[in-house]
XYZ file of C-alpha atoms in Angstrom:
784
model
C -82.751 31.979 46.162
C -79.571 29.881 46.130
C -76.381 31.659 47.272
C -72.993 30.219 47.554
C -70.805 31.073 50.485
C -68.620 33.535 48.576
C -71.738 35.145 46.996
C -73.161 35.689 50.481
C -69.990 37.252 51.800
C -69.699 39.455 48.637
C -73.226 40.693 49.311
C -72.327 41.574 52.843
C -69.338 43.581 51.671
C -71.429 45.338 49.137
C -73.980 46.248 51.839
C -71.202 47.799 53.872
C -69.834 50.046 51.137
C -73.016 51.780 50.020
C -74.649 54.660 51.781
C -74.192 58.269 52.778
C -71.072 60.330 53.397
C -68.649 59.838 56.314
C -66.496 61.926 58.593
C -63.123 63.484 57.965
C -61.334 61.348 60.451
C -62.203 58.254 58.417
C -59.818 56.829 55.761
C -61.178 54.757 52.845
C -60.559 51.076 52.782
C -59.793 51.262 49.015
C -56.734 53.476 49.693
C -55.430 50.973 52.203
C -55.997 47.999 49.855
C -53.793 49.598 47.242
C -50.755 49.891 49.601
C -48.504 46.878 49.128
C -47.409 44.915 52.185
C -43.802 43.915 52.859
C -44.781 40.853 54.927
C -47.868 39.118 56.364
C -48.468 37.668 59.840
C -51.315 35.659 61.371
C -53.848 36.917 63.876
C -57.512 36.322 64.757
C -60.005 39.036 63.859
C -60.606 41.702 66.487
C -64.393 41.735 66.140
C -66.979 38.975 66.910
C -66.647 35.614 68.608
C -66.387 33.693 65.373
C -62.566 33.769 65.539
C -61.844 34.246 61.830
C -58.152 33.967 60.945
C -56.631 36.932 59.134
C -53.227 37.652 57.587
C -52.113 41.094 58.527
C -50.144 43.047 55.895
C -47.358 45.193 57.263
C -45.314 47.981 55.730
C -43.010 50.555 57.359
C -44.340 49.864 60.821
C -48.031 50.094 59.951
C -50.871 47.750 59.251
C -51.725 48.442 55.587
C -54.005 45.486 54.650
C -55.674 42.319 55.755
C -56.874 39.231 54.016
C -58.592 36.040 55.121
C -56.291 33.220 56.187
C -57.026 30.267 53.950
C -55.323 27.968 56.463
C -57.646 28.942 59.268
C -60.414 26.346 59.574
C -62.937 28.879 60.883
C -63.243 31.087 57.807
C -61.084 29.355 55.130
C -59.906 32.654 53.670
C -63.169 34.612 53.899
C -63.946 37.764 55.888
C -67.007 39.940 56.437
C -66.990 43.627 55.808
C -65.964 44.356 59.420
C -63.012 41.993 59.036
C -61.805 43.791 55.954
C -61.929 47.095 57.895
C -59.466 46.004 60.550
C -56.542 48.224 59.416
C -58.750 51.327 59.764
C -59.701 50.739 63.344
C -56.144 51.395 64.448
C -55.653 54.784 62.813
C -58.490 57.120 63.764
C -57.270 60.679 64.273
C -58.697 60.903 67.823
C -56.679 57.961 69.352
C -55.776 58.514 72.998
C -51.929 58.825 73.046
C -51.112 60.100 76.490
C -52.529 59.666 79.986
C -55.149 62.327 80.844
C -56.259 63.524 84.231
C -59.582 65.308 84.825
C -59.225 68.975 85.732
C -62.550 70.769 86.100
C -64.611 69.950 83.045
C -61.603 68.992 80.909
C -58.466 66.866 80.949
C -54.792 67.646 81.178
C -51.952 65.297 80.080
C -49.844 63.671 82.701
C -46.939 61.142 82.678
C -47.450 57.401 82.914
C -45.585 57.334 86.234
C -47.923 60.031 87.642
C -50.979 58.189 86.257
C -50.038 54.789 87.735
C -48.892 56.353 91.044
C -52.253 58.030 91.369
C -54.189 54.861 90.463
C -52.279 52.869 93.117
C -52.825 55.670 95.660
C -56.620 55.597 95.023
C -56.758 51.852 95.379
C -54.703 51.864 98.580
C -56.775 54.664 100.171
C -60.047 52.963 99.389
C -58.914 49.565 100.675
C -57.497 51.145 103.906
C -60.733 53.031 104.545
C -63.412 50.598 103.383
C -61.750 47.244 102.675
C -61.095 45.408 99.454
C -64.783 45.247 98.625
C -64.610 49.005 97.853
C -62.480 48.557 94.760
C -63.482 46.997 91.447
C -62.271 46.267 88.005
C -64.510 45.895 84.947
C -62.731 44.303 81.909
C -63.838 42.753 78.651
C -64.320 39.897 76.228
C -61.974 41.978 74.015
C -59.135 41.746 76.509
C -56.536 39.162 75.703
C -56.251 35.893 77.616
C -53.003 37.203 79.189
C -54.774 40.364 80.385
C -57.840 38.487 81.733
C -55.737 36.049 83.661
C -53.418 38.771 85.041
C -56.222 41.045 86.299
C -57.902 38.069 87.888
C -54.744 37.159 89.715
C -54.168 40.764 90.844
C -57.697 41.355 92.072
C -58.508 38.039 93.756
C -54.995 36.658 94.581
C -53.406 40.042 95.331
C -55.927 42.518 96.606
C -58.378 39.981 98.030
C -61.297 41.493 96.121
C -63.672 39.439 93.996
C -65.100 42.633 92.489
C -63.875 41.720 89.033
C -66.401 41.635 86.207
C -66.263 41.692 82.412
C -68.726 42.838 79.833
C -69.426 39.187 78.760
C -71.769 39.289 81.768
C -73.957 41.363 79.456
C -73.742 38.885 76.527
C -73.126 35.266 77.513
C -73.651 34.751 81.260
C -76.914 32.931 80.658
C -75.203 30.527 78.317
C -72.587 29.819 81.048
C -75.272 29.223 83.668
C -77.242 27.034 81.230
C -74.187 24.887 80.388
C -73.231 24.459 84.081
C -76.756 23.661 85.279
C -77.349 21.107 82.467
C -73.931 19.634 81.901
C -71.851 20.661 84.886
C -69.233 22.332 82.598
C -69.181 25.436 80.482
C -68.957 25.887 76.714
C -70.260 24.032 73.710
C -69.658 20.315 73.252
C -69.653 20.754 69.472
C -67.812 22.960 67.045
C -68.039 24.811 63.730
C -67.608 21.493 61.811
C -71.294 20.920 62.671
C -72.215 23.851 60.405
C -71.071 21.715 57.470
C -72.613 18.415 58.759
C -76.129 19.184 60.007
C -79.019 19.278 57.698
C -81.499 21.153 59.934
C -80.533 24.445 61.582
C -82.683 26.057 64.261
C -81.835 29.712 64.767
C -83.312 31.003 68.083
C -83.343 34.786 68.192
C -80.091 34.903 66.254
C -79.571 37.201 63.242
C -76.614 35.210 62.034
C -76.417 36.804 58.594
C -75.556 40.180 60.111
C -73.980 39.269 63.425
C -71.983 36.147 62.449
C -71.934 36.379 58.617
C -68.938 34.135 57.990
C -70.472 31.350 60.010
C -73.862 31.838 58.383
C -72.118 31.646 55.002
C -71.140 28.088 55.853
C -74.730 27.185 56.387
C -75.679 28.885 53.133
C -72.975 26.987 51.266
C -74.260 23.720 52.740
C -77.847 24.602 51.798
C -76.662 25.489 48.306
C -75.038 22.058 47.873
C -77.640 19.868 49.583
C -81.384 20.470 48.814
C -82.364 18.534 51.986
C -81.000 21.246 54.221
C -83.671 23.161 56.181
C -83.282 26.362 58.131
C -85.828 27.225 60.818
C -85.725 30.797 62.159
C -87.475 31.510 65.424
C -87.542 35.297 65.996
C -89.484 38.208 67.414
C -89.000 40.101 64.158
C -87.545 39.220 60.794
C -84.217 40.143 59.151
C -84.118 40.017 55.384
C -80.618 38.412 55.159
C -81.186 35.746 57.760
C -84.845 34.948 57.123
C -85.258 35.080 53.407
C -83.198 31.872 52.986
C -85.112 30.138 55.848
C -87.594 27.412 55.041
C -89.676 28.157 58.228
C -89.929 31.485 60.006
C -91.755 31.418 63.309
C -92.475 34.835 64.862
C -93.133 34.724 68.547
C -94.047 37.406 71.072
C -91.211 38.610 73.313
C -90.311 36.252 76.236
C -92.587 33.502 74.987
C -89.728 31.374 73.623
C -89.973 29.518 76.922
C -93.536 28.373 76.069
C -92.533 27.591 72.532
C -89.532 25.361 73.506
C -91.666 23.521 76.100
C -94.348 23.044 73.433
C -91.759 21.398 71.108
C -90.832 19.085 73.969
C -94.476 18.354 74.523
C -94.850 17.208 70.903
C -91.678 15.156 71.031
C -92.736 13.314 74.204
C -96.464 13.105 73.438
C -95.852 11.597 69.998
C -93.142 9.245 71.226
C -90.472 10.922 69.124
C -87.873 10.976 71.936
C -84.856 8.706 72.055
C -85.831 6.480 75.009
C -82.556 4.614 75.153
C -80.456 7.810 75.162
C -82.633 9.477 77.771
C -82.570 6.495 80.081
C -78.816 6.124 79.921
C -77.621 9.705 79.813
C -80.202 12.066 81.407
C -81.782 12.870 84.723
C -84.730 15.155 85.429
C -84.927 18.176 87.789
C -87.007 21.174 88.642
C -86.015 24.382 90.405
C -87.822 27.187 92.196
C -90.188 29.398 90.176
C -91.247 33.031 90.271
C -87.622 33.944 90.953
C -87.796 37.700 90.524
C -86.229 40.129 88.020
C -83.446 42.011 89.744
C -85.081 45.363 89.023
C -84.718 46.649 92.596
C -81.369 46.766 94.315
C -82.986 44.925 97.261
C -84.703 42.187 95.189
C -84.670 39.080 97.358
C -83.385 36.725 94.667
C -81.414 38.992 92.338
C -79.153 41.493 93.955
C -77.049 42.424 97.005
C -79.068 44.525 99.407
C -77.210 47.815 100.044
C -74.151 47.072 102.063
C -71.721 44.167 101.499
C -72.433 42.336 104.756
C -76.034 41.689 103.716
C -75.029 39.839 100.541
C -77.347 36.882 99.870
C -76.579 34.649 96.801
C -79.308 33.154 94.697
C -79.832 29.449 95.139
C -81.877 27.429 92.657
C -82.721 24.622 95.148
C -83.053 21.949 92.494
C -85.232 18.888 93.152
C -84.958 15.517 91.394
C -88.058 14.476 89.476
C -88.962 11.454 87.363
C -89.572 11.224 83.617
C -93.239 10.865 84.400
C -93.149 14.047 86.448
C -91.549 15.820 83.479
C -94.195 14.407 81.111
C -96.891 15.781 83.494
C -95.161 19.150 83.570
C -95.258 19.322 79.746
C -98.986 18.648 79.642
C -99.669 22.315 80.140
C -97.547 23.246 77.073
C -99.775 21.980 74.315
C -99.135 23.635 70.892
C -102.547 25.265 71.339
C -101.516 26.807 74.610
C -98.145 27.906 73.311
C -99.892 29.386 70.269
C -102.096 31.483 72.481
C -99.165 32.715 74.486
C -96.595 33.112 71.667
C -98.606 33.780 68.540
C -96.960 30.902 66.684
C -99.696 28.652 65.073
C -100.041 25.244 66.597
C -99.518 23.504 63.283
C -96.213 25.322 62.777
C -95.086 24.337 66.340
C -95.793 20.668 65.506
C -94.013 20.986 62.178
C -90.893 22.405 63.819
C -90.894 19.827 66.608
C -91.277 16.882 64.212
C -88.530 18.238 61.980
C -86.269 18.545 65.067
C -87.076 14.968 66.213
C -86.751 13.324 62.779
C -84.207 10.591 63.360
C -83.043 10.921 59.752
C -81.912 14.441 60.365
C -78.955 16.011 62.119
C -79.902 19.083 64.017
C -77.958 22.117 65.161
C -79.454 24.834 67.386
C -77.805 28.248 67.332
C -78.466 31.287 69.449
C -76.802 34.356 70.910
C -78.125 37.507 72.612
C -81.760 36.846 71.823
C -81.661 33.958 74.266
C -78.996 35.154 76.653
C -80.175 38.714 77.270
C -83.361 37.445 78.861
C -84.757 37.555 82.408
C -85.080 33.788 82.127
C -81.960 33.343 80.010
C -80.641 30.341 81.955
C -83.988 28.627 81.690
C -84.328 29.086 77.896
C -80.752 27.696 77.469
C -81.824 24.728 79.565
C -84.896 24.196 77.389
C -82.995 24.020 74.150
C -80.622 21.510 75.713
C -83.699 19.544 76.722
C -84.645 19.163 73.067
C -81.226 17.797 72.102
C -81.153 15.492 75.052
C -84.599 14.111 74.519
C -83.724 13.255 70.903
C -80.170 12.159 71.628
C -78.949 14.693 69.056
C -75.897 15.943 70.908
C -72.079 15.606 71.135
C -71.652 14.030 67.697
C -70.909 15.339 64.248
C -73.757 17.484 62.927
C -75.832 17.180 66.109
C -75.688 19.636 68.940
C -76.615 22.969 70.622
C -74.258 25.833 69.936
C -74.142 29.140 71.866
C -72.541 31.832 69.651
C -70.605 34.640 71.299
C -70.398 38.245 70.298
C -66.834 39.175 71.342
C -63.446 37.785 70.173
C -62.524 36.369 73.526
C -65.582 36.332 75.761
C -64.935 32.634 76.071
C -61.142 32.503 76.195
C -60.610 35.533 78.343
C -63.608 35.998 80.599
C -65.129 32.571 80.960
C -61.969 30.474 80.836
C -59.593 32.579 82.878
C -62.377 33.157 85.407
C -62.548 36.920 85.092
C -66.047 37.234 86.650
C -66.880 37.909 90.265
C -67.788 34.314 91.166
C -65.090 32.432 89.230
C -61.472 31.458 89.383
C -59.463 30.199 86.363
C -60.235 26.828 84.752
C -63.904 26.656 85.802
C -63.290 26.949 89.522
C -65.494 28.939 91.935
C -64.483 31.364 94.696
C -67.212 29.901 96.965
C -65.628 26.431 96.912
C -62.897 25.944 99.549
C -61.051 23.298 97.547
C -61.033 25.523 94.493
C -59.654 28.448 96.479
C -56.974 26.170 97.835
C -55.943 25.120 94.339
C -55.886 28.654 93.032
C -53.772 29.765 95.995
C -51.260 26.969 95.384
C -50.785 27.832 91.709
C -50.690 31.571 92.466
C -48.375 31.023 95.506
C -50.472 33.225 97.778
C -52.047 32.568 101.157
C -55.405 30.820 100.674
C -56.998 33.298 103.103
C -56.280 36.078 100.698
C -58.878 34.788 98.218
C -62.296 35.969 99.525
C -64.898 33.198 99.791
C -67.906 35.334 98.691
C -68.603 36.293 95.112
C -68.153 39.953 94.325
C -70.592 42.265 92.729
C -71.898 41.130 89.322
C -72.003 43.816 86.618
C -75.353 45.480 87.265
C -74.930 45.433 90.994
C -71.296 46.639 90.558
C -72.493 49.815 88.890
C -75.336 50.124 91.382
C -72.724 49.955 94.118
C -70.720 52.656 92.350
C -73.877 54.817 92.248
C -74.558 54.190 95.910
C -70.952 54.919 96.871
C -70.152 51.406 98.111
C -67.522 51.064 95.416
C -65.026 53.944 95.658
C -62.561 53.056 92.859
C -63.239 51.273 89.558
C -60.930 50.490 86.755
C -62.785 50.184 83.467
C -60.732 48.530 80.637
C -61.499 47.839 76.966
C -65.236 48.397 77.262
C -67.794 51.182 77.172
C -70.334 50.492 79.934
C -71.937 53.909 80.050
C -73.206 53.236 76.522
C -73.663 49.443 76.792
C -75.333 49.051 80.224
C -79.150 49.006 80.433
C -80.641 51.972 82.141
C -77.318 53.622 81.364
C -78.363 57.119 82.479
C -78.510 55.999 86.044
C -75.088 54.462 86.086
C -73.396 57.310 84.150
C -74.902 59.777 86.588
C -73.634 57.654 89.465
C -70.165 57.654 88.175
C -70.180 61.426 87.947
C -71.240 61.951 91.559
C -67.635 62.475 92.598
C -66.857 62.480 96.262
C -64.708 59.458 97.122
C -65.484 57.859 93.713
C -62.555 57.604 91.261
C -63.016 56.168 87.819
C -59.981 54.979 85.717
C -60.655 54.198 82.088
C -58.148 52.406 79.821
C -59.306 53.137 76.291
C -58.268 53.725 72.703
C -60.861 56.247 71.497
C -63.179 58.792 73.237
C -66.408 57.160 74.309
C -69.409 57.715 76.645
C -67.334 56.058 79.277
C -64.215 58.154 78.900
C -66.386 61.244 79.256
C -67.059 60.380 82.936
C -63.493 59.212 83.723
C -61.272 60.846 86.276
C -58.221 59.274 84.646
C -57.791 58.038 81.118
C -55.010 55.583 80.345
C -54.237 55.247 76.576
C -54.147 51.600 75.499
C -52.568 49.615 72.700
C -54.975 47.590 70.505
C -54.994 44.348 68.650
C -51.670 43.721 66.863
C -50.000 46.603 68.690
C -49.444 43.976 71.402
C -49.016 40.268 71.775
C -52.211 38.427 72.465
C -54.366 35.295 72.566
C -58.136 35.004 72.034
C -60.497 32.101 72.607
C -63.480 31.864 70.275
C -66.946 30.288 70.540
C -65.846 26.740 69.612
C -63.189 26.507 72.348
C -60.503 27.477 69.882
C -57.434 29.322 71.321
C -55.410 31.480 68.861
C -52.211 33.437 69.354
C -50.643 36.455 67.625
C -47.451 38.336 67.948
C -47.054 42.072 68.438
C -46.566 43.528 64.940
C -46.593 47.340 65.200
C -46.021 49.978 67.824
C -48.959 51.726 69.368
C -49.243 55.514 68.760
C -47.690 58.027 71.102
C -47.455 56.808 74.680
C -50.195 54.172 74.437
C -49.398 51.018 76.339
C -50.693 47.476 76.246
C -53.153 46.600 79.084
C -51.006 43.733 80.464
C -48.153 46.204 81.074
C -50.633 48.484 82.849
C -51.731 45.670 85.146
C -48.214 44.598 85.961
C -47.005 48.164 86.633
C -50.013 48.843 88.920
C -49.260 45.570 90.805
C -45.738 46.784 91.459
C -47.016 50.061 92.868
C -49.420 48.183 95.069
C -46.580 46.089 96.547
C -47.711 43.026 94.661
C -45.072 42.870 91.928
C -44.123 39.381 93.030
C -47.427 38.080 91.519
C -45.823 38.651 88.100
C -42.156 37.884 88.801
C -41.068 34.951 86.692
C -37.340 35.367 86.503
C -35.896 35.227 83.020
C -38.885 33.614 81.328
C -40.878 36.003 79.072
C -43.954 37.389 80.810
C -46.496 36.205 78.244
C -45.195 32.639 78.128
C -44.835 32.487 81.951
C -48.349 33.746 82.517
C -49.902 31.308 80.070
C -47.949 28.315 81.349
C -49.108 29.143 84.857
C -52.620 29.572 83.731
C -52.854 26.312 81.862
C -52.049 24.447 85.059
C -55.655 25.123 86.189
C -57.064 23.015 83.343
C -54.598 20.170 82.940
C -56.161 16.885 83.728
C -59.516 18.625 84.331
C -60.880 18.283 80.770
C -59.889 21.876 80.073
C -56.320 21.060 78.899
C -54.619 23.782 76.868
C -51.514 23.128 74.731
C -48.174 24.653 75.750
C -47.592 28.328 74.785
C -45.036 27.432 72.093
C -47.604 25.289 70.192
C -50.051 28.144 69.884
C -47.280 30.429 68.667
C -46.521 28.120 65.781
C -49.917 26.710 64.737
C -52.102 28.527 62.174
C -55.802 28.736 63.207
C -55.375 27.680 66.797
C -56.571 24.524 68.649
C -59.828 23.507 70.325
C -59.550 22.400 73.959
C -59.215 19.984 75.621
C -55.845 19.557 73.935
C -54.282 16.279 75.040
C -51.008 15.083 73.500
C -51.236 18.136 71.163
C -54.488 16.762 69.646
C -57.545 19.060 69.818
C -61.094 17.928 70.610
C -63.919 18.560 68.211
C -66.791 16.899 70.107
C -66.883 16.583 73.838
C -68.533 13.888 75.972
C -68.491 11.356 73.111
C -66.317 8.268 72.945
C -63.910 8.309 70.029
C -63.668 12.142 70.021
C -63.175 13.202 73.627
C -60.043 11.795 75.421
C -61.885 12.063 78.782
C -64.551 9.497 77.701
C -63.148 6.077 78.165
C -63.638 3.115 75.727
C -67.057 1.560 76.357
C -68.584 4.637 77.977
C -70.208 5.910 74.778
C -71.488 9.237 75.975
C -70.540 10.642 79.325
C -71.394 14.103 80.549
C -68.519 14.073 83.067
C -69.166 17.546 84.346
C -71.908 16.037 86.403
C -71.071 13.623 89.204
C -73.212 10.844 87.838
C -72.164 11.463 84.213
C -75.738 12.364 83.186
C -76.999 15.670 81.823
C -80.027 17.300 83.367
C -83.402 17.815 81.591
C -85.017 20.710 83.401
C -88.689 21.434 83.994
C -88.570 25.219 83.469
C -91.890 27.046 83.129
C -92.917 29.992 80.996
C -92.928 33.273 82.984
C -93.625 36.728 81.646
C -91.112 39.569 81.091
C -90.194 41.992 83.762
C -92.009 44.806 81.999
C -94.634 44.565 79.287
C -96.525 47.138 77.154
C -99.483 48.925 78.730
C -101.760 51.831 78.005
C -99.012 54.332 78.844
C -96.129 52.568 77.151
C -97.750 50.446 74.426
C -94.744 49.165 72.459
C -92.149 46.449 72.952
C -88.592 47.709 72.528
C -85.764 45.356 71.471
C -82.176 46.235 70.747
C -79.315 44.638 68.880
C -76.718 44.983 66.174
C -76.421 45.653 62.426
C -73.940 44.130 59.972
C -71.848 47.242 59.521
C -71.258 48.219 63.186
C -70.024 46.421 66.238
C -71.110 46.916 69.854
C -70.956 50.628 70.766
C -69.408 51.701 67.525
C -66.130 53.156 68.940
C -64.122 51.311 66.333
C -66.514 50.800 63.349
C -67.773 54.382 63.310
C -64.231 55.418 62.494
C -64.109 53.355 59.282
C -65.428 55.560 56.476
C -67.166 52.818 54.506
C -69.030 51.392 57.535
C -70.012 54.775 58.769
C -71.262 55.860 55.348
C -73.317 52.708 54.984
C -75.048 53.225 58.335
C -74.320 56.706 59.714
C -76.803 56.561 62.535
C -79.074 54.250 64.408
C -82.697 54.150 63.284
C -85.847 52.874 64.898
C -87.600 50.144 62.901
C -91.370 50.049 63.327
C -94.276 48.374 61.545
C -95.925 50.172 58.698
C -99.346 50.035 60.505
C -97.798 51.637 63.631
C -96.054 54.308 61.525
C -99.338 55.242 59.859
C -101.131 55.415 63.205
C -98.338 57.793 64.530
C -98.405 59.853 61.362
C -94.736 59.101 60.828
C -93.068 58.393 57.501
C -89.725 56.706 56.870
C -86.882 59.189 57.476
C -88.822 61.280 60.035
C -87.764 61.591 63.677
C -89.444 59.652 66.446
C -89.164 60.143 70.144
C -88.827 56.894 72.097
C -89.727 57.188 75.771
C -89.653 54.659 78.661
C -90.029 55.015 82.380
C -86.213 55.540 82.546
C -85.352 57.943 79.716
C -85.889 59.041 76.132
C -84.057 59.239 72.816
C -84.878 60.451 69.334
C -84.199 58.378 66.214
C -85.024 58.361 62.547
C -87.846 56.072 61.591
C -87.379 53.070 59.232
C -90.204 50.952 57.898
C -89.158 47.685 56.339
C -85.910 47.203 54.445
C -83.476 44.893 56.183
C -85.743 44.445 59.239
C -89.463 43.894 59.424
C -91.002 44.180 62.863
C -94.564 43.143 63.773
C -97.144 45.618 65.034
C -96.454 46.676 68.556
C -92.699 46.118 68.453
C -89.747 48.478 67.662
C -86.094 47.688 67.130
C -83.151 50.035 67.651
C -79.430 49.154 67.263
C -77.153 50.226 70.147
C -73.977 51.269 68.289
C -74.816 55.031 68.052
C -73.891 57.246 70.986
C -76.039 59.966 69.473
C -79.064 57.645 69.748
C -78.148 56.158 73.118
C -80.911 53.663 73.298
C -79.716 52.204 76.578
C -80.986 55.333 78.253
C -84.326 53.705 77.677
C -83.751 50.058 78.398
C -84.576 48.291 81.631
C -81.915 46.924 84.036
C -83.803 43.754 84.832
C -81.756 40.592 84.733
C -81.781 36.894 85.075
C -81.422 36.102 88.848
C -79.387 32.953 88.120
C -76.930 34.222 85.524
C -77.150 37.944 86.474
C -77.339 38.835 82.751
C -79.556 41.818 81.846
C -82.423 41.693 79.446
C -81.863 44.212 76.639
C -84.539 42.680 74.382
C -87.711 43.518 76.268
C -89.054 46.673 77.844
C -92.098 48.977 77.325
C -91.852 52.300 75.463
C -93.996 55.045 74.014
C -93.514 56.553 70.531
C -94.270 60.053 69.451
C -93.483 62.070 66.351
C -90.586 64.330 67.210
C-alpha cells in the first residue's frame, strides 16, 4: 500500500475519532474548531519529543483552536490527532485551581503563602535533622527549560542536594549513557532531515506510526516518492500501522536484540562489508565488565545504593582497550545461526538485514525509543547500534546516522541539557568532576563546596529511599510516578507511610500521584506560561505566555523562585531589572558556549519560528555534528571528528548478549511488555480528558495471541487477570487488530489508571544508565 504523508496523518486522525462514548467532563474537538480565533501565536506541541510547531488560536482569553505551523521544519503544517487536541487539555472540569492540604482522608484549600511556607518549613526541618540528602525533587521532561534549570540551581547550588531526578530517567537514560560511552557527548549527531534523505530505515522496537506519527509520515512520504526506499522493522510484536508498510519485519524474543545486533555486526565483518578506512581513522575498540546485575534488590552490588547514604557505591564500567582482531574474535560467537537460536529470527533474514545495512549504495537511518532504552542492558544495545553505523561509516552525514527518538517534549532540552538528573550539572557537566563543579559554582556565584561531589539518588533508588524513610521530603512536579514507575504499588505504599515523610505534588489534574500527596500545588500548563522546549534533534523552541491559568494556578518557575526566597536562597534568582526568563536563559547558555553545546541568545529564540538546532554558532544552527562542512567544531581537513572523546575517535564496544532479569517459567509463563497507543499519551492525565481520544480508546486492553486466548478459554472483550510476583490487574482481552503479539507474549498500554499495569511490572534496571525495564517481566493470565 502506498500512502502519502497527508493520507497517513488523515488516517491517524480518523483512528482517533472513532469509538465508544466519553465522559461528561470532555468537550468535543469539533465544537472548538468552529470557534473563530482573533489571533494566532507560535508554540511547540505539548506532547511527544518530535517538537511539532503549532499555531495557537486565541479568543477572549482562551485557547480555541490549533493548527500545524507550516513554517516549522519539523512538521511543515501537519499534526497528529493528539496535536489537534491541544486546546482540550487545558479545560478539563477537574483542574486543580487552589493549593490543597491533606486533612485526614481528604484535602482542604489553603492559601499560596501558607502552602509555600509549609513547603519551606518541611525542607528546612528535614535538612536540619538529616542533612540535604534527606530532601529530593522529581521533575519532568514536560517541564520547561527555565524550570529545569531553576530547580537544578536551587537543589544543587542552593541546598547542596544532588537528589534531583526527572522522569526522563524512565525513558531516555540509556540513550544518554550510550551516547556518552560511544561518542563522549550526548544527543544525536543527525537530525530530522535524515528522514527525507535516507533510503533504508531500521526501526528497533519503535512503533513510530503510533508514538511519533508525524515523523513516521515523513518516512512514508519518502517511500511513496522513491520505490528504492526500504523499511526494516525489528520488534517483539507487530503493530499494523508501523509494520504493514515495512519491507522486512523481524520478530525477536524479548531481550535478544543484543544477540541480533551482534549477529549483524558478525555478518558485516565476516563478509568484509565494513568500511576499513573509516574504522581505522575514526574508531577504537573497547570491552567492559559483564554480568553486571539488574538492580532488582536495593543492595545490588552494581546497581543501587545500599540502605544509608554513606554506603553509596557508584557503578564503574572498567573499560579495557581491545584491538579490531579482538573484536572480530568476540563476534565469532554471534553467527546468524546462534542468534537465530537465541532470538527466533531466521539466519537468512539476519544476513539479509545486515547486507542491506552495509550496502554502500544505501543511506541508512536507525531509529529507536523505549524498546531499546527501557532495557536492563539499554546502554549496551544503544552501543551495539552505534557499532553498526561506525563499522559501515554511515554516520554524521546527510541520510546516514543513528537516531534516538524521545517521548516527551523536552526530555532533551530540559532534563538532559540543563542537567536536571542526580549525576549531572548543566551543559553536559558532572557533579563528580571537581573542575565541572568549579565551573558551575562560578556561573551560579555560589561557594564550590556547596555543590556535593557525589551523585544523588537515581529515580528508582529515590523512591526506594522514600519507602525506607531515608528521604523525608520530596517535591514531585509535572509527572505522575505512582502510575508510571515499575512496581508502582511498592512506591505508592511507601509514600503513604507517613511519619516524617512529606510529599508535595505540583499538578494540573487529579492523578495516582496527587492521591498520595500531603500538599497539592495547582500548576499552570503549556501556553498559560512562557516556556522553552528542546526536542529530539537538538532543536530549541520558545513560546510566550498566551492565556491566564484557571483560578489560583501558578507556573512552576514562580513556585521554584518563591520557595527559594522562603529558604533564604532568593539571591539565586535575583537578576536586577532583567526579566527573569531572559536572565535565567542567558545564564544557562554560558555553560555551553565554546563547548560544542552553544545556544543562541534568548532574543533569537523569541523571534524565530520553528527554533534552532544546537550548537548554534554565529546564529547558524548545526544539522550534522562531527562532520567537516556541517559542524563548526570540526576544523577544515579533519573530515570526521568525534570530539567528545579525547582522541577524537568513537568507541566500538564488545557488548555480549545477556538474558533479562526475569523470564517466563512454569508459574508465570508469559512475557509482559508495556507501551503506548496513538490516542493516549503517558499516564493519560491529559488525553483522557479529550472526548474524542477517550471515546476512541476508553480503557487499556491486554493484547494476546489467538492461540493463547483459546488455551485460556478467553474471547476478545472478556476480562483477563494479569498476575506477577508483584501485583495483579484485570483488563479486557484483545486479539489482533492494531497489535499482533506472538504466542507467549502479552502487551498492555500504561495510560489507564483503572488498569494500572505498573502494579505488575518489575523494577529491574540497567546498572549503567539506571533506566528501568518496562518491556520484560513474567506474568500469569487467568480468565477473570
